[in-house]
């Protein structure tokens, strides 16, 4: 049996994936919502909403999130050397939307305190993880931000804020 070699230029390649369809398909996966906060270079707090947060390792305690490389928060994350993950509760959809805006999200009247790394911890969050920047990995148009947890806490009992199909459904069950 003869095997025919096919030149690289003639191999079948998949059609490009449409970004809108990709977003819609990924929107079928229910996620939680967090606001990543850190100190900006001007000592003003910076925050950005993410739903791409996950734990990575227990020993050492590592977490990660993904953020667009052109995000307004990326220079602050790089420069500060730390960040806090503020896990939002079901009654914090307004906080989620405020920090999801492309223009700079101001903390305004939002109650917060400085964590161990100097990163803002939102007082009314469900929980928080204060992290030291561990590493950054380039991935397409995003950066994967890996952090080592240096402090954490549960701040209140409530249902988490969920994200599904571009909205925030209430989960069934007790907190």
mmCIF file of C-alpha atoms in Angstrom:
data_model
loop_
_atom_site.group_PDB
_atom_site.id
_atom_site.type_symbol
_atom_site.label_atom_id
_atom_site.label_comp_id
_atom_site.label_asym_id
_atom_site.label_seq_id
_atom_site.Cartn_x
_atom_site.Cartn_y
_atom_site.Cartn_z
ATOM 1 C CA UNK A 1 0.000 0.000 0.000
ATOM 2 C CA UNK A 2 1.445 3.347 -1.031
ATOM 3 C CA UNK A 3 1.180 6.352 1.298
ATOM 4 C CA UNK A 4 0.934 9.680 -0.455
ATOM 5 C CA UNK A 5 2.435 12.724 1.177
ATOM 6 C CA UNK A 6 0.386 15.899 1.016
ATOM 7 C CA UNK A 7 2.186 19.202 1.039
ATOM 8 C CA UNK A 8 1.482 21.538 3.964
ATOM 9 C CA UNK A 9 -0.330 23.994 1.702
ATOM 10 C CA UNK A 10 -2.826 21.353 0.572
ATOM 11 C CA UNK A 11 -3.806 19.938 3.969
ATOM 12 C CA UNK A 12 -7.392 20.587 4.938
ATOM 13 C CA UNK A 13 -7.658 23.327 7.504
ATOM 14 C CA UNK A 14 -10.752 24.051 9.567
ATOM 15 C CA UNK A 15 -12.708 27.161 8.693
ATOM 16 C CA UNK A 16 -12.124 30.111 11.059
ATOM 17 C CA UNK A 17 -14.455 30.165 14.045
ATOM 18 C CA UNK A 18 -16.872 33.100 14.112
ATOM 19 C CA UNK A 19 -16.247 35.126 17.293
ATOM 20 C CA UNK A 20 -19.947 35.816 17.890
ATOM 21 C CA UNK A 21 -20.872 32.142 17.618
ATOM 22 C CA UNK A 22 -17.923 31.210 19.844
ATOM 23 C CA UNK A 23 -19.157 33.653 22.510
ATOM 24 C CA UNK A 24 -22.716 32.307 22.234
ATOM 25 C CA UNK A 25 -21.608 28.694 22.587
ATOM 26 C CA UNK A 26 -19.355 29.490 25.574
ATOM 27 C CA UNK A 27 -22.296 31.415 27.074
ATOM 28 C CA UNK A 28 -24.023 28.059 27.597
ATOM 29 C CA UNK A 29 -21.603 27.377 30.437
ATOM 30 C CA UNK A 30 -22.723 28.794 33.791
ATOM 31 C CA UNK A 31 -19.948 30.631 35.636
ATOM 32 C CA UNK A 32 -19.571 32.658 38.756
ATOM 33 C CA UNK A 33 -18.576 36.313 38.648
ATOM 34 C CA UNK A 34 -15.674 38.054 40.346
ATOM 35 C CA UNK A 35 -14.171 41.520 40.343
ATOM 36 C CA UNK A 36 -10.384 41.574 40.182
ATOM 37 C CA UNK A 37 -8.994 44.590 42.038
ATOM 38 C CA UNK A 38 -5.526 46.058 42.495
ATOM 39 C CA UNK A 39 -3.785 49.348 43.129
ATOM 40 C CA UNK A 40 -3.152 51.482 40.085
ATOM 41 C CA UNK A 41 0.112 53.336 39.546
ATOM 42 C CA UNK A 42 -1.556 56.517 40.815
ATOM 43 C CA UNK A 43 -2.631 54.661 43.999
ATOM 44 C CA UNK A 44 -6.252 54.755 42.814
ATOM 45 C CA UNK A 45 -7.977 51.352 43.024
ATOM 46 C CA UNK A 46 -8.611 49.572 39.730
ATOM 47 C CA UNK A 47 -11.190 46.835 39.139
ATOM 48 C CA UNK A 48 -12.418 44.644 36.298
ATOM 49 C CA UNK A 49 -15.174 42.021 36.124
ATOM 50 C CA UNK A 50 -14.224 38.482 35.107
ATOM 51 C CA UNK A 51 -16.003 35.177 34.816
ATOM 52 C CA UNK A 52 -12.866 33.256 33.838
ATOM 53 C CA UNK A 53 -11.653 32.544 37.375
ATOM 54 C CA UNK A 54 -10.609 29.149 38.728
ATOM 55 C CA UNK A 55 -8.504 27.548 41.415
ATOM 56 C CA UNK A 56 -5.373 25.809 40.130
ATOM 57 C CA UNK A 57 -3.467 24.248 43.036
ATOM 58 C CA UNK A 58 -3.808 23.663 46.771
ATOM 59 C CA UNK A 59 -0.069 23.408 47.450
ATOM 60 C CA UNK A 60 0.895 26.116 46.852
ATOM 61 C CA UNK A 61 -2.525 27.794 46.747
ATOM 62 C CA UNK A 62 -2.796 29.156 43.185
ATOM 63 C CA UNK A 63 -5.668 30.703 41.238
ATOM 64 C CA UNK A 64 -5.972 32.107 37.743
ATOM 65 C CA UNK A 65 -8.138 34.352 35.642
ATOM 66 C CA UNK A 66 -8.013 35.488 32.031
ATOM 67 C CA UNK A 67 -8.098 39.114 30.932
ATOM 68 C CA UNK A 68 -7.882 40.861 27.571
ATOM 69 C CA UNK A 69 -4.322 42.054 27.036
ATOM 70 C CA UNK A 70 -5.621 45.566 26.199
ATOM 71 C CA UNK A 71 -7.735 45.774 29.368
ATOM 72 C CA UNK A 72 -7.440 49.016 31.327
ATOM 73 C CA UNK A 73 -6.571 46.869 34.355
ATOM 74 C CA UNK A 74 -3.634 44.997 32.810
ATOM 75 C CA UNK A 75 -0.964 47.680 33.497
ATOM 76 C CA UNK A 76 -2.113 47.916 37.126
ATOM 77 C CA UNK A 77 -1.982 44.138 37.569
ATOM 78 C CA UNK A 78 1.545 44.035 36.156
ATOM 79 C CA UNK A 79 2.707 47.079 38.104
ATOM 80 C CA UNK A 80 1.187 46.317 41.492
ATOM 81 C CA UNK A 81 2.475 42.771 41.820
ATOM 82 C CA UNK A 82 -0.756 41.675 43.461
ATOM 83 C CA UNK A 83 -4.508 41.518 43.065
ATOM 84 C CA UNK A 84 -7.638 40.517 44.947
ATOM 85 C CA UNK A 85 -10.368 38.260 43.616
ATOM 86 C CA UNK A 86 -13.706 39.501 44.980
ATOM 87 C CA UNK A 87 -16.344 36.789 44.466
ATOM 88 C CA UNK A 88 -19.701 38.484 43.963
ATOM 89 C CA UNK A 89 -23.011 37.611 45.604
ATOM 90 C CA UNK A 90 -26.332 37.321 43.783
ATOM 91 C CA UNK A 91 -27.373 40.834 44.854
ATOM 92 C CA UNK A 92 -24.264 42.425 43.295
ATOM 93 C CA UNK A 93 -25.195 42.486 39.583
ATOM 94 C CA UNK A 94 -24.775 46.282 39.670
ATOM 95 C CA UNK A 95 -21.186 45.914 40.912
ATOM 96 C CA UNK A 96 -20.561 43.366 38.164
ATOM 97 C CA UNK A 97 -21.861 45.742 35.465
ATOM 98 C CA UNK A 98 -19.950 48.732 36.877
ATOM 99 C CA UNK A 99 -16.603 46.960 36.631
ATOM 100 C CA UNK A 100 -17.429 45.352 33.262
ATOM 101 C CA UNK A 101 -17.618 48.769 31.552
ATOM 102 C CA UNK A 102 -14.803 49.588 29.105
ATOM 103 C CA UNK A 103 -14.216 53.017 30.651
ATOM 104 C CA UNK A 104 -12.513 53.171 34.006
ATOM 105 C CA UNK A 105 -14.775 51.792 36.700
ATOM 106 C CA UNK A 106 -14.658 54.016 39.737
ATOM 107 C CA UNK A 107 -15.031 52.661 43.224
ATOM 108 C CA UNK A 108 -17.137 55.700 44.181
ATOM 109 C CA UNK A 109 -19.091 54.867 47.319
ATOM 110 C CA UNK A 110 -18.257 51.145 47.142
ATOM 111 C CA UNK A 111 -16.995 50.139 50.593
ATOM 112 C CA UNK A 112 -13.608 48.440 50.459
ATOM 113 C CA UNK A 113 -10.431 47.977 52.457
ATOM 114 C CA UNK A 114 -6.815 47.204 51.635
ATOM 115 C CA UNK A 115 -5.851 43.554 51.665
ATOM 116 C CA UNK A 116 -2.467 42.133 52.600
ATOM 117 C CA UNK A 117 -1.082 42.904 49.113
ATOM 118 C CA UNK A 118 -2.527 46.420 49.169
ATOM 119 C CA UNK A 119 -5.244 45.359 46.726
ATOM 120 C CA UNK A 120 -8.784 46.567 47.428
ATOM 121 C CA UNK A 121 -11.084 43.973 48.991
ATOM 122 C CA UNK A 122 -14.765 44.797 48.412
ATOM 123 C CA UNK A 123 -16.412 44.694 51.853
ATOM 124 C CA UNK A 124 -19.761 43.297 50.700
ATOM 125 C CA UNK A 125 -18.362 40.495 48.509
ATOM 126 C CA UNK A 126 -19.297 36.912 49.143
ATOM 127 C CA UNK A 127 -15.623 35.980 49.580
ATOM 128 C CA UNK A 128 -12.170 37.185 48.600
ATOM 129 C CA UNK A 129 -8.713 35.869 47.793
ATOM 130 C CA UNK A 130 -5.792 38.282 48.071
ATOM 131 C CA UNK A 131 -2.979 37.181 45.755
ATOM 132 C CA UNK A 132 0.609 37.888 44.933
ATOM 133 C CA UNK A 133 1.218 37.891 41.170
ATOM 134 C CA UNK A 134 2.894 34.573 40.376
ATOM 135 C CA UNK A 135 3.101 34.556 36.567
ATOM 136 C CA UNK A 136 1.575 35.808 33.316
ATOM 137 C CA UNK A 137 1.055 33.721 30.202
ATOM 138 C CA UNK A 138 0.156 35.080 26.788
ATOM 139 C CA UNK A 139 -2.792 33.276 25.179
ATOM 140 C CA UNK A 140 -4.234 34.725 21.973
ATOM 141 C CA UNK A 141 -5.682 38.165 22.697
ATOM 142 C CA UNK A 142 -5.712 37.486 26.450
ATOM 143 C CA UNK A 143 -3.292 37.079 29.327
ATOM 144 C CA UNK A 144 -3.623 34.229 31.795
ATOM 145 C CA UNK A 145 -2.871 35.713 35.205
ATOM 146 C CA UNK A 146 -1.686 33.257 37.843
ATOM 147 C CA UNK A 147 -1.652 34.324 41.482
ATOM 148 C CA UNK A 148 -0.537 32.814 44.765
ATOM 149 C CA UNK A 149 -3.141 33.243 47.488
ATOM 150 C CA UNK A 150 -1.686 34.978 50.566
ATOM 151 C CA UNK A 151 -4.961 35.797 52.358
ATOM 152 C CA UNK A 152 -8.609 34.844 51.937
ATOM 153 C CA UNK A 153 -11.936 34.988 53.660
ATOM 154 C CA UNK A 154 -15.658 34.355 53.592
ATOM 155 C CA UNK A 155 -17.490 37.624 54.151
ATOM 156 C CA UNK A 156 -21.156 36.630 54.139
ATOM 157 C CA UNK A 157 -23.669 33.875 53.402
ATOM 158 C CA UNK A 158 -25.590 34.431 50.166
ATOM 159 C CA UNK A 159 -26.077 32.825 46.773
ATOM 160 C CA UNK A 160 -23.246 33.581 44.319
ATOM 161 C CA UNK A 161 -23.784 35.802 41.302
ATOM 162 C CA UNK A 162 -24.095 33.517 38.283
ATOM 163 C CA UNK A 163 -23.486 34.391 34.638
ATOM 164 C CA UNK A 164 -25.358 32.487 31.903
ATOM 165 C CA UNK A 165 -26.293 33.610 28.384
ATOM 166 C CA UNK A 166 -25.233 37.205 29.176
ATOM 167 C CA UNK A 167 -27.532 37.476 32.183
ATOM 168 C CA UNK A 168 -27.555 36.695 35.908
ATOM 169 C CA UNK A 169 -30.028 33.919 36.758
ATOM 170 C CA UNK A 170 -30.766 33.195 40.396
ATOM 171 C CA UNK A 171 -29.619 29.733 41.418
ATOM 172 C CA UNK A 172 -32.046 27.360 43.129
ATOM 173 C CA UNK A 173 -31.518 26.389 46.758
ATOM 174 C CA UNK A 174 -30.344 27.944 49.971
ATOM 175 C CA UNK A 175 -27.177 29.929 50.467
#
